[in-house]
Structure formats: C-alpha cells, structure tokens
mmCIF file of C-alpha atoms in Angstrom:
data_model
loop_
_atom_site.group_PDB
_atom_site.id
_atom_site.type_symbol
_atom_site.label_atom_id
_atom_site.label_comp_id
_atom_site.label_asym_id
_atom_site.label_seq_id
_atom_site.Cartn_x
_atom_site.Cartn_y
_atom_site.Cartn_z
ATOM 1 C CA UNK S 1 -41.375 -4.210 -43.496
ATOM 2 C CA UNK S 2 -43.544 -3.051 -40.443
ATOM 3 C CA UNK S 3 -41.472 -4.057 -36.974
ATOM 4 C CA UNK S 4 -42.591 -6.683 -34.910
ATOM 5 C CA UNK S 5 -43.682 -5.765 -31.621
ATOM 6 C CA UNK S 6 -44.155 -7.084 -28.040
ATOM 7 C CA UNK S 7 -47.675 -6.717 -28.543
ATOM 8 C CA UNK S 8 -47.624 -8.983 -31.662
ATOM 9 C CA UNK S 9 -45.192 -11.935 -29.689
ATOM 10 C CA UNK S 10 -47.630 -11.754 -26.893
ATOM 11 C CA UNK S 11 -50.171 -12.115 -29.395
ATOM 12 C CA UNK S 12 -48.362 -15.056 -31.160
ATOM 13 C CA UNK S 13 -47.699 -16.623 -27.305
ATOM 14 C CA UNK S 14 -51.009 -16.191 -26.199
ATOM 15 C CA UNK S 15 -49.537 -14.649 -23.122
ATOM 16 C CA UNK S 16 -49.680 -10.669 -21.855
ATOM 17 C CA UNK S 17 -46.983 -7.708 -22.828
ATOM 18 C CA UNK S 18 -46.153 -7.865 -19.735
ATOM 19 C CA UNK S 19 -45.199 -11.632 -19.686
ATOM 20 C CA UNK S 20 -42.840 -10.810 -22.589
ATOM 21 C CA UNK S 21 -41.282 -8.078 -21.593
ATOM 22 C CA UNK S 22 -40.197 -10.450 -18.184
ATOM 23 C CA UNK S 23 -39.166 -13.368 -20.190
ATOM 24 C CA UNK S 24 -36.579 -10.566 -22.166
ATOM 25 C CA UNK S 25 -35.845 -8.382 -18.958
ATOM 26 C CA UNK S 26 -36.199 -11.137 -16.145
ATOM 27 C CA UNK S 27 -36.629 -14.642 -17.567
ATOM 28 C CA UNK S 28 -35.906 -16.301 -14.055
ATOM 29 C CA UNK S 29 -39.639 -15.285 -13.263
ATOM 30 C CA UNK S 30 -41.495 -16.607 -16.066
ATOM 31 C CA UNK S 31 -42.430 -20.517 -15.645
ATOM 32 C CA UNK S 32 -40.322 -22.573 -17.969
ATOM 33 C CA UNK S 33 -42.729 -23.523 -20.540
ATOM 34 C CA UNK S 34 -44.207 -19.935 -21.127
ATOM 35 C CA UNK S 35 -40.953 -19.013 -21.817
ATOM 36 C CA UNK S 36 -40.051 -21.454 -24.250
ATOM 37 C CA UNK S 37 -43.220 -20.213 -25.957
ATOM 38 C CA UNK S 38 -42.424 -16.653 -26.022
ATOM 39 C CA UNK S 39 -38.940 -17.473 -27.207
ATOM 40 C CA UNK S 40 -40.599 -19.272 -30.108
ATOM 41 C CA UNK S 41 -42.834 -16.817 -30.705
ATOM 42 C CA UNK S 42 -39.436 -13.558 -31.048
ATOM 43 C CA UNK S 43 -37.534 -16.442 -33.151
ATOM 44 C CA UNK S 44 -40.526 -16.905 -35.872
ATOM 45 C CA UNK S 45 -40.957 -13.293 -36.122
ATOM 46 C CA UNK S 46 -37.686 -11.973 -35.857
ATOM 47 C CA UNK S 47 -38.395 -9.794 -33.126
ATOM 48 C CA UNK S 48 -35.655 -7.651 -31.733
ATOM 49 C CA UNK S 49 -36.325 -5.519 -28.892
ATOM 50 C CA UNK S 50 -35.030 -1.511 -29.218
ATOM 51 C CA UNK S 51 -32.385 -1.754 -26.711
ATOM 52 C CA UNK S 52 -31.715 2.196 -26.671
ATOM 53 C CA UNK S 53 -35.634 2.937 -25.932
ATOM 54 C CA UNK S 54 -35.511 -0.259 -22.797
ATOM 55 C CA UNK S 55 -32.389 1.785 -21.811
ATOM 56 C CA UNK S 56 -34.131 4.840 -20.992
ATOM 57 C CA UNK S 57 -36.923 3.632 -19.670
ATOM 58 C CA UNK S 58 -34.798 2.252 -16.926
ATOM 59 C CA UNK S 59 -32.051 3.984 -16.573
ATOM 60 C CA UNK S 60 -29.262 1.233 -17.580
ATOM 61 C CA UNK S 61 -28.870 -1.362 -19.993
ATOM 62 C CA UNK S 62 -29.216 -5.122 -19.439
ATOM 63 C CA UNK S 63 -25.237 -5.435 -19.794
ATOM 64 C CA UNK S 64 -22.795 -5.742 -17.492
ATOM 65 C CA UNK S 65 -19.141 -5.121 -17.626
ATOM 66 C CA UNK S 66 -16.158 -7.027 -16.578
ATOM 67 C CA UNK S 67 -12.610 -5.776 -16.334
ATOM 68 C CA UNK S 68 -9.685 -7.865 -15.887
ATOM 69 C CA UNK S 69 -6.111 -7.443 -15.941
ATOM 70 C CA UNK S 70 -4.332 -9.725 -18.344
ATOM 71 C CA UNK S 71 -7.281 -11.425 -20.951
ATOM 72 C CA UNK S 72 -4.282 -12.930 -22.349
ATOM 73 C CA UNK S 73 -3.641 -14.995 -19.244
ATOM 74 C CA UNK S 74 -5.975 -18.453 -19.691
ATOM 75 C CA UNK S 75 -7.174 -17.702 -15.999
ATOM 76 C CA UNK S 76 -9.071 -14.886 -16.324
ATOM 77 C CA UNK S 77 -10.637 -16.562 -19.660
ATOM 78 C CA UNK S 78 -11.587 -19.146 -17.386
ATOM 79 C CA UNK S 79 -13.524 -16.657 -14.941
ATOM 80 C CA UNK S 80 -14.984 -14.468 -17.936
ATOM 81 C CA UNK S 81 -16.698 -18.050 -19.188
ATOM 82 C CA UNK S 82 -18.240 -18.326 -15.584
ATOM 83 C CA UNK S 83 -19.231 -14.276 -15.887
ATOM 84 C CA UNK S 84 -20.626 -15.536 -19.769
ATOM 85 C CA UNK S 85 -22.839 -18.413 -18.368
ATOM 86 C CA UNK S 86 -24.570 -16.769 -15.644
ATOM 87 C CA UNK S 87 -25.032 -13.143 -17.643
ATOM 88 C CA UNK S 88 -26.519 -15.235 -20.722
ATOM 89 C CA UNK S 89 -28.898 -17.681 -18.190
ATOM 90 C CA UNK S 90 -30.114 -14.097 -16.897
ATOM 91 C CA UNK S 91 -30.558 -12.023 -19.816
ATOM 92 C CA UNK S 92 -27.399 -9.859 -19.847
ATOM 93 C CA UNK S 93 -24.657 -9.481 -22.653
ATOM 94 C CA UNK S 94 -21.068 -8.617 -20.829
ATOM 95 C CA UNK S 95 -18.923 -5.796 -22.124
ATOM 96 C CA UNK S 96 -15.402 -6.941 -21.482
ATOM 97 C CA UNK S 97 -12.781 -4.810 -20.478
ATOM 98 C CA UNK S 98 -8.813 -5.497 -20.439
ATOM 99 C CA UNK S 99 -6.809 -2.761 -18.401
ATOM 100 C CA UNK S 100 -3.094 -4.519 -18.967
ATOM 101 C CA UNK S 101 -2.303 -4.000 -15.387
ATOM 102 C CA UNK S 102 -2.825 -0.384 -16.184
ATOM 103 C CA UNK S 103 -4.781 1.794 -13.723
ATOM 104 C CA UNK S 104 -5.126 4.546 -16.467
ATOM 105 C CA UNK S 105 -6.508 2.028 -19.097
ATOM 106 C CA UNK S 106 -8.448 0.648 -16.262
ATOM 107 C CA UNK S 107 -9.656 3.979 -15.425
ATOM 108 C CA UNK S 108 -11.045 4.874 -19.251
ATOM 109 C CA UNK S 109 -12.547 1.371 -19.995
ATOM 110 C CA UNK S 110 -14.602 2.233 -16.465
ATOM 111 C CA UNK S 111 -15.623 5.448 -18.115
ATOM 112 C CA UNK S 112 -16.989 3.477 -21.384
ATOM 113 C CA UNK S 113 -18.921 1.068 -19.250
ATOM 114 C CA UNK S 114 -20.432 3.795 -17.160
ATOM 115 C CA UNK S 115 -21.330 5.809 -20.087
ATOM 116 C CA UNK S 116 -23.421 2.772 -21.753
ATOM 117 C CA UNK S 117 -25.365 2.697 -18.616
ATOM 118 C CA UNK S 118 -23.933 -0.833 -17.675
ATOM 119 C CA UNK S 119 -26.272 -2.262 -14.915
ATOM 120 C CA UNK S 120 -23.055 -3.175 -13.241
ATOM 121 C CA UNK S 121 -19.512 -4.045 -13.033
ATOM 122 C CA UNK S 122 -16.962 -7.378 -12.019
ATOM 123 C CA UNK S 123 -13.223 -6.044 -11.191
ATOM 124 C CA UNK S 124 -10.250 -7.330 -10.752
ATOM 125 C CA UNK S 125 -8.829 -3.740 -9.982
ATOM 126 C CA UNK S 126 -5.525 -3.044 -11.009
ATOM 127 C CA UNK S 127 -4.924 -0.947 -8.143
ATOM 128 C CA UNK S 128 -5.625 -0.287 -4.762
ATOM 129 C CA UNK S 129 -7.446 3.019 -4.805
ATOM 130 C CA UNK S 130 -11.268 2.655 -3.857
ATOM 131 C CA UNK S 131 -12.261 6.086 -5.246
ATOM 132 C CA UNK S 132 -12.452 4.810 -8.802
ATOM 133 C CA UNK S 133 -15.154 2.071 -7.905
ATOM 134 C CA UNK S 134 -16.901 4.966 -5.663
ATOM 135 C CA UNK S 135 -17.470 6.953 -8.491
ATOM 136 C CA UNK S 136 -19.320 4.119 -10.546
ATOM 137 C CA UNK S 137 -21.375 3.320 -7.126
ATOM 138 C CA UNK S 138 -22.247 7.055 -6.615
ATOM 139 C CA UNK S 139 -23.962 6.600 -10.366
ATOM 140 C CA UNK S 140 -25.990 3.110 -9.482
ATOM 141 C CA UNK S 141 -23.338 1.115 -11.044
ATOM 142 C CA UNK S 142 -23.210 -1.857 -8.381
ATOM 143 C CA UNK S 143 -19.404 -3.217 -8.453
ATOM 144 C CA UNK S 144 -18.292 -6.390 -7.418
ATOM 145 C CA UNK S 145 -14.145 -7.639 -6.705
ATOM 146 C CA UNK S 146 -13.435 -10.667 -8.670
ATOM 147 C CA UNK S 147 -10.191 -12.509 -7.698
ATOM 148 C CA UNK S 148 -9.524 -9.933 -5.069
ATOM 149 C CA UNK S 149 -10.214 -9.489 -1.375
ATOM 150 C CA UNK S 150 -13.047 -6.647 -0.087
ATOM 151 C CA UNK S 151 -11.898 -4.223 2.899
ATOM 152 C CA UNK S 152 -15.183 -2.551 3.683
ATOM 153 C CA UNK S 153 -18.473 -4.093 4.523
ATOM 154 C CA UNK S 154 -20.931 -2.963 1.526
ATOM 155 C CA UNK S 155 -18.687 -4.033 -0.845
ATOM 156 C CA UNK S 156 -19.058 -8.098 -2.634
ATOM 157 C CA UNK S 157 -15.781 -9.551 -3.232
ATOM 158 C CA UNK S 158 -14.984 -13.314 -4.297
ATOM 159 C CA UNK S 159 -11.204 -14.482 -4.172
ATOM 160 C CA UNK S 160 -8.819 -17.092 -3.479
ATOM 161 C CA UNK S 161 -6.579 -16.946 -0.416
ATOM 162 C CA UNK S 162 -3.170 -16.145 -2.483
ATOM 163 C CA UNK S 163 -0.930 -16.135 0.939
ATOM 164 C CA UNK S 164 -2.314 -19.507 2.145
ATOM 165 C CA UNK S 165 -1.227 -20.751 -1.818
ATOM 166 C CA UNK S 166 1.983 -19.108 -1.588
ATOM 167 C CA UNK S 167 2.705 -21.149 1.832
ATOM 168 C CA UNK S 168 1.191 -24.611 0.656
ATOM 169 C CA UNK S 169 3.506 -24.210 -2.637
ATOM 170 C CA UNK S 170 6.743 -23.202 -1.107
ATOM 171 C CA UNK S 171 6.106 -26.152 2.046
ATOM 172 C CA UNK S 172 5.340 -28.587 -1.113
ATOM 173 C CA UNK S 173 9.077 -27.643 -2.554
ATOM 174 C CA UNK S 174 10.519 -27.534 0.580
ATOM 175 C CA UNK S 175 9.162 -31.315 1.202
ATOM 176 C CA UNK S 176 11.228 -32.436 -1.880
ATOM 177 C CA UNK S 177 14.865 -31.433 -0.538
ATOM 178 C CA UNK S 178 15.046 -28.450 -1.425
ATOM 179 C CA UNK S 179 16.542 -25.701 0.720
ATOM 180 C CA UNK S 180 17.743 -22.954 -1.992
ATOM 181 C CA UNK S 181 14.710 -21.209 -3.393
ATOM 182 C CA UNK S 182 13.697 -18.517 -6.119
ATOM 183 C CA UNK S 183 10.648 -16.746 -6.469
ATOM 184 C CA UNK S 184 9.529 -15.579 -10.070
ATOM 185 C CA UNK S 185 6.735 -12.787 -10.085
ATOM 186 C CA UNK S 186 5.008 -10.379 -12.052
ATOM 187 C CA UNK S 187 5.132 -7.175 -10.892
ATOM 188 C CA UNK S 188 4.995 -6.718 -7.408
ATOM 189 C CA UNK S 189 2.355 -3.795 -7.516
ATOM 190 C CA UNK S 190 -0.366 -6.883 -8.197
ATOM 191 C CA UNK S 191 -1.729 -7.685 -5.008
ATOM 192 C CA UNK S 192 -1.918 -11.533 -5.588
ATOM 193 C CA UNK S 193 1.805 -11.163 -6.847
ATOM 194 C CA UNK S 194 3.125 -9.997 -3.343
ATOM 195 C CA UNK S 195 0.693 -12.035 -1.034
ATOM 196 C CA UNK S 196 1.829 -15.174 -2.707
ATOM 197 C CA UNK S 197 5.679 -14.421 -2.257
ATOM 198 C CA UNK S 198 4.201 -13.128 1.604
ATOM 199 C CA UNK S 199 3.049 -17.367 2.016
ATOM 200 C CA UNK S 200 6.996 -18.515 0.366
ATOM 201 C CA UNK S 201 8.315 -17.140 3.055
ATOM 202 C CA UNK S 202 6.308 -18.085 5.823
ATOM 203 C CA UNK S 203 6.551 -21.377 4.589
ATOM 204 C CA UNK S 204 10.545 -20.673 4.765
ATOM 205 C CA UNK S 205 10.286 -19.158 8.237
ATOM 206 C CA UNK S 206 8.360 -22.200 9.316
ATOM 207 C CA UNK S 207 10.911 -24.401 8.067
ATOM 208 C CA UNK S 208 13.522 -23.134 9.761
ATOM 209 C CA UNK S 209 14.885 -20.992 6.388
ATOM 210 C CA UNK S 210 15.905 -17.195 6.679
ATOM 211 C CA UNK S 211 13.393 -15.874 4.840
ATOM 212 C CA UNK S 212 15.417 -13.035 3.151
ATOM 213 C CA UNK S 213 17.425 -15.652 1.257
ATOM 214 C CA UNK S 214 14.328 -15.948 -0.976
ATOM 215 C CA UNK S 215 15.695 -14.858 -4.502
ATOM 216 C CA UNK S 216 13.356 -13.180 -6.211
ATOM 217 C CA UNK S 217 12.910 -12.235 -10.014
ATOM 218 C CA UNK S 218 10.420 -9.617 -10.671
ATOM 219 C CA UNK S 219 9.335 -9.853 -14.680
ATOM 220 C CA UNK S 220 7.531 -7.000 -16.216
ATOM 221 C CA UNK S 221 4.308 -9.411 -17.260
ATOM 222 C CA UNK S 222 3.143 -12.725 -16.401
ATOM 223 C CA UNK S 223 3.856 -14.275 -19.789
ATOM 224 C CA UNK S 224 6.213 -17.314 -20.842
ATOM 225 C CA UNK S 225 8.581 -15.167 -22.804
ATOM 226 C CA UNK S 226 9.000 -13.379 -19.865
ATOM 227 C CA UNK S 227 9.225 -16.627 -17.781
ATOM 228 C CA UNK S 228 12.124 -17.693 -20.163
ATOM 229 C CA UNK S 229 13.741 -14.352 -19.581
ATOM 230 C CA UNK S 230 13.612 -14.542 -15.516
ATOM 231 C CA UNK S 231 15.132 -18.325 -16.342
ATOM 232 C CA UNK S 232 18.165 -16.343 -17.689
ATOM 233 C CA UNK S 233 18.786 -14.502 -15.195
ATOM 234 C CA UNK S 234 18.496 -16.835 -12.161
ATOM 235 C CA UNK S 235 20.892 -19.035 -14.611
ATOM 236 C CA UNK S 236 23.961 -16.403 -14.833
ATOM 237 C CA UNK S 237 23.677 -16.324 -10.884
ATOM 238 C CA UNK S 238 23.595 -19.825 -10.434
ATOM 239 C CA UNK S 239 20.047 -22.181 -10.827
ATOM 240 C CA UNK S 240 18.797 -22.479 -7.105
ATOM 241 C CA UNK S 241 17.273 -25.792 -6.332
ATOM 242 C CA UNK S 242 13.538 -24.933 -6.290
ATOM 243 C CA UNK S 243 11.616 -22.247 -8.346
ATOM 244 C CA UNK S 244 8.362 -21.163 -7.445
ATOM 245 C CA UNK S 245 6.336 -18.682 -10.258
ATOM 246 C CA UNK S 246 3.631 -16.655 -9.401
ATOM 247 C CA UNK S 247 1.462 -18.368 -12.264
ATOM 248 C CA UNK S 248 1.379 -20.896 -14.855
ATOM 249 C CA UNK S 249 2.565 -18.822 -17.938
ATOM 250 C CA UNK S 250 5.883 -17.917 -15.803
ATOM 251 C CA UNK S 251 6.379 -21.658 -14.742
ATOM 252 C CA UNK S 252 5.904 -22.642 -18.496
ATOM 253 C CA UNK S 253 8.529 -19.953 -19.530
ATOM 254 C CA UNK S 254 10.989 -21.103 -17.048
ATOM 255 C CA UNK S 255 10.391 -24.590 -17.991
ATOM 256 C CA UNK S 256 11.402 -23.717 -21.394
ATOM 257 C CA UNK S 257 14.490 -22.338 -20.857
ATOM 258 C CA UNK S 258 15.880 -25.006 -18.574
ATOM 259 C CA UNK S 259 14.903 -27.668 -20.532
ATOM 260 C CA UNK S 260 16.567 -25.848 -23.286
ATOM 261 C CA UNK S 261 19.824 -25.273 -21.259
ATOM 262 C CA UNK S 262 19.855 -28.877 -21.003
ATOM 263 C CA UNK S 263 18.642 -28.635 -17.249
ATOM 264 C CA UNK S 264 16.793 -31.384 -16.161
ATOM 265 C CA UNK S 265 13.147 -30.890 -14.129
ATOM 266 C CA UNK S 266 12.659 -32.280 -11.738
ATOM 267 C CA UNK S 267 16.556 -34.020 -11.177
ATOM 268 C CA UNK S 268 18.029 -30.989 -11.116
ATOM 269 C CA UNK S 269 15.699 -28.191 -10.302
ATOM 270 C CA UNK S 270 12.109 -28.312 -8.774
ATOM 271 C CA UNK S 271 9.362 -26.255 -10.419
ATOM 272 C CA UNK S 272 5.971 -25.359 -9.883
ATOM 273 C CA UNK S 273 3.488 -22.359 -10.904
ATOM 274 C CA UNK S 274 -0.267 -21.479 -10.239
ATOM 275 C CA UNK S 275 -3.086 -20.596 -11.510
ATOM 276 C CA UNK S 276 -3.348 -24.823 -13.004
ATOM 277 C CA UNK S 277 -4.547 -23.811 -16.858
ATOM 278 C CA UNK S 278 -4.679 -26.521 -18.810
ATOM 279 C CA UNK S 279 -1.390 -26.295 -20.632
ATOM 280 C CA UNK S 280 0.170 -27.550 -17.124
ATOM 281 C CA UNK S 281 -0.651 -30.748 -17.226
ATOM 282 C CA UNK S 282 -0.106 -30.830 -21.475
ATOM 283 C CA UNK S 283 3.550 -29.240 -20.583
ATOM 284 C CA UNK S 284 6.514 -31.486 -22.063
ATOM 285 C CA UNK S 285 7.401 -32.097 -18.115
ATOM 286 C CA UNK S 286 3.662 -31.813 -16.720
ATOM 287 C CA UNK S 287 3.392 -28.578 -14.276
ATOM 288 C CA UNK S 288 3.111 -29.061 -10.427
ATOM 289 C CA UNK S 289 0.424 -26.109 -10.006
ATOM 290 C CA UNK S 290 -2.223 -24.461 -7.151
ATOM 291 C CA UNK S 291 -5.308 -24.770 -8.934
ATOM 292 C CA UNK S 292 -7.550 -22.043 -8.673
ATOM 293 C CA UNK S 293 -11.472 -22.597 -8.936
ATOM 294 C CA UNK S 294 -11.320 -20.357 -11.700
ATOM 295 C CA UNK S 295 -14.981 -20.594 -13.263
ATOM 296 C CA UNK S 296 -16.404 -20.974 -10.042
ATOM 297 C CA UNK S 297 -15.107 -17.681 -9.338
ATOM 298 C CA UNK S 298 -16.594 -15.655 -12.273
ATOM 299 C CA UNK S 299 -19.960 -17.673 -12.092
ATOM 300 C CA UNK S 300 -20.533 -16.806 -8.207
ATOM 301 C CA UNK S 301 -19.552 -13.347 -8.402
ATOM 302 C CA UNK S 302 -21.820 -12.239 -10.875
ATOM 303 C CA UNK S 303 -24.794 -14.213 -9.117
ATOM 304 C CA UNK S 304 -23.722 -12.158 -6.594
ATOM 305 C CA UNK S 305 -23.628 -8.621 -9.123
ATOM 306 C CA UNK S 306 -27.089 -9.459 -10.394
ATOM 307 C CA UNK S 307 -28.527 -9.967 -7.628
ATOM 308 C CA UNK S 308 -27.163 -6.496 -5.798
ATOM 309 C CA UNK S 309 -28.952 -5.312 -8.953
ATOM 310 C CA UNK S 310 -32.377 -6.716 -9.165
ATOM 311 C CA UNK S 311 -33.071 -7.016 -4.717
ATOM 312 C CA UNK S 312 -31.059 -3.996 -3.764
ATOM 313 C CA UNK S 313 -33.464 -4.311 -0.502
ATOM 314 C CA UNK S 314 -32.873 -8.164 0.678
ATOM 315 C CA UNK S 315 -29.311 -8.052 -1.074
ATOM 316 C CA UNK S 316 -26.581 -9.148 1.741
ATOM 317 C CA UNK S 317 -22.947 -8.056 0.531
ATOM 318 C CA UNK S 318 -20.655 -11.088 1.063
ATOM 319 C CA UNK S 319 -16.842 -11.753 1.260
ATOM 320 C CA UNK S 320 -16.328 -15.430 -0.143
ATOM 321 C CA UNK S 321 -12.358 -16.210 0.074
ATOM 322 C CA UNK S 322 -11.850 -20.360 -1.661
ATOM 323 C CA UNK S 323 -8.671 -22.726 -0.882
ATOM 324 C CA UNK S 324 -6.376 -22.784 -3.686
ATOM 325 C CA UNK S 325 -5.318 -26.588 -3.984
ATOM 326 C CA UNK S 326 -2.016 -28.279 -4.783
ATOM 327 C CA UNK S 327 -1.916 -30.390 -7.664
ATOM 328 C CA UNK S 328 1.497 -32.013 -7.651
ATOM 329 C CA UNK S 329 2.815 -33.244 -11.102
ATOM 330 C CA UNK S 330 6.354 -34.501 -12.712
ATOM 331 C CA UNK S 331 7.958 -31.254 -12.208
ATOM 332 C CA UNK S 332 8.329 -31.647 -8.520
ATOM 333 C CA UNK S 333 8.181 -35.848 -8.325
#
C-alpha cells in the first residue's frame, strides 16, 4: 500500500501543504474549522506523518520531556496531567522521566531526552547544581523548573512557596494546644523538604517556642511505609503532641501506625501533611493538609516551555511562586 501523504490530506481538505503541515506542527494557528477538516481528512486516510524525517528538518522533535522526582508520589501525577493537557492541546507527546531523587539517574534520563532532540524540558531537579540544565540550554533544549524556585533571570520557574506552608502548618498546630512538636521529612537534601521544616520553626519562634526543640525524623523516601516507620520511632521516644509531615504519603504512614498503636488522632496527637492528594480527605481519620495547586502547576509551566520554544524573540522568562493553602480536616479538629 502506497503512503499517504500531506499532499494527498491537503488534497482531501481542500486546503494547502502548508496548512497541514501547521495544523500537525502548530495547530494553535490554523482557524478551528480548517482544522477539524484536516484532522478528518489524516483520520480517513490513515495518515501518519514520518516523525524521524520532521525531526531533521528542524532540528528537534515535537516532544518534550518532563523529569520528576518521585512519579510514585500522587503529586507529581497531578502536575504531569497538567504537562499532558497542554503538550496534547499543542501538538507535543511528553517523554517522562523519573530520577528517584537521584542526581545520577537524573543526569542519564537528561542525556536520553537530549539525544531524541526533545524541543524542551520541565524539571523538578533533584539537585542544586545548574551546570546540568546548562548543558541542555547550550544544545537549544529550553528548560523550565517545575515545583522549584529560579535563581537567575533567564531561567522560567513555577513553584509553591514551601517556607510560607511550613509556617501556616506548624501556626495551624500550634493553634490547637499544642506546644511539643515533631517534624517528619524526606530527606533533607530536597529543597522543599528543608524550606518547609525552615517555616515550622519560624512559626515556633513566633510563638514564643525554642525552635531547636523541633524533633525531627528524617525518612529515607516520602512513602507511607516509611511514614509508619518514622511513627515508630517518635513512639519509643515518647509521641509529642503535634506531628507535622513533609507530605501526604508520610502523614498517611504515620496515621497508620498510631491508629494501630491504639493512639487516638486527633485526642491524643495532632496530625497534618501536604501536598492534599486525594487519599487525605478518603483517610480513615480525614488528613488536615496544605494543598498545593498541583495541575495548575504543570499546565502553566509548560505554557510557559512552549512558548520559550516557538517566540524565543517576544518570550519573557518569568518566576511565578503560588500560596499553598490550609485545608483543615478531623486530624487536627
């Protein structure tokens, strides 16, 4: 069977090569109805465009890739569905990209997107060394920080403000009584990790609290088993009377464990997390949380990647930092 060409769903369209090969490559510039036509016209002939051959021609794919740092964690599948929507509206597939808070994985999935030519790239970086995103810029890879603050001018970032959430959480607890208070984290090389225990104890200096009396329980990841594990521990030193957990999957770990233990939330201990997926408010005891505008997040910052790509000339680089917001539930009433 002879392949279908652009020439033949122009044809089919009644509408130029040209127009086709913008509805595929830049469907935002084609009026509504003409594309709805030329879309008709690829479905009834089963065109498929040679993606390798539109590669070379210019130099990168119509991809982009997206790396995150725990896919297993509900918030980041959250911000890859905002990344999905405005990719697919655009014309781009998304290449996704789970480093495992490793900077060495991190490091080789970068290589892989650069070698297929991505047209560019969404990061939450696992670390804090610039050079690896330089390297993808110095090849035309634009790079944008998702979930994660920018420190240089040319440089897009969209994040929340983690040490303002950190304070509003800890000030929340410390409204309900409580004066003895434990911190459970992931590891404290994640930025968001430390700037959230940075805003539990302002909230603690502001209070009144010595600040260094924070306990704090550093887990290896930011899952519930390991939330049931920290649970352990603060249990064999003595339960303080307010936990705070760097996310959701912690808080639902900890929330386990105590309820196992026979420890009553909220009577006897107060408990929140962050991140508010949606298993907080399903929890047996529902989740006091700092929700996190989580799809907002991934939709903005790729409107912001594609369009670094496509008007590198009128493009303005922009640092947009959101309000996480307390959403108080029966763990802390």
């Amino acid at each position: 069977m002879a392949m279908v060409s652009i020439k033949d769903v122009a044809a089919l369209a009644g509408v130029s090569p040209g127009t086709v090969s913008n509805v595929l490559n830049r469907p935002g510039k084609v009026a509504p109805a003409t594309r709805e036509r030329v879309e008709a016209a690829i479905s009834e002939l089963g065109f498929v465009r040679h993606g390798s051959a539109s590669t070379l021609r210019a130099g990168y794919s119509r991809t982009i890739g997206l790396s995150v740092i725990d896919i297993g964690n509900p918030f980041f599948t959250e911000v890859a569905a905002g990344v999905e929507d405005v990719a697919s509206e655009l014309g781009y597939a998304v290449i996704l990209g789970n480093s495992a808070g490793s900077t060495d994985k991190e490091d080789r999935n970068l290589r892989v997107l650069a070698e297929h030519r991505v047209r560019g790239v969404l990061i939450t970086p696992s670390g804090e060394d610039p050079a690896r995103l330089d390297r993808l810029r110095e090849h035309g890879i634009s790079v944008v920080l998702v979930d994660h603050p920018a420190h240089r001018p040319d440089q897009c970032a969209v994040a929340v403000d983690d040490v303002a959430g950190g304070r509003a959480a800890v000030a929340h607890l410390l409204g309900k009584g409580a004066r003895s208070l434990a911190y459970v984290t992931g590891p404290l090389t994640i930025r968001q990790c430390v700037e959230r225990r940075e805003g539990a104890k302002m909230a603690m200096t502001a209070a009144g609290l010595d600040p260094g009396d924070l306990r704090v329980v550093e887990a290896a990841t930011m899952t519930a088993k390991a939330g049931e594990k920290a649970a352990g521990e603060l249990a064999a030193q003595g339960l303080p009377e307010a936990i705070f957990c760097a996310n959701d999957l912690l808080a639902l770990g900890v929330l386990r464990a105590l309820l196992r233990s026979g420890v009553r939330v909220p009577d006897d201990v107060v408990l929140m997390g962050y991140d508010d997926i949606d298993f907080a408010a399903a929890s047996t005891v529902s989740l006091t949380s700092m929700r996190q505008p989580t799809y907002q997040l991934g939709r903005i910052a790729t409107e912001l990647l594609l369009d670094e790509c496509d008007n590198p000339d009128t493009h303005a680089h922009q640092h947009i930092m959101f309000q996480p917001e307390l959403v108080a539930r029966e763990s802390t009433q």
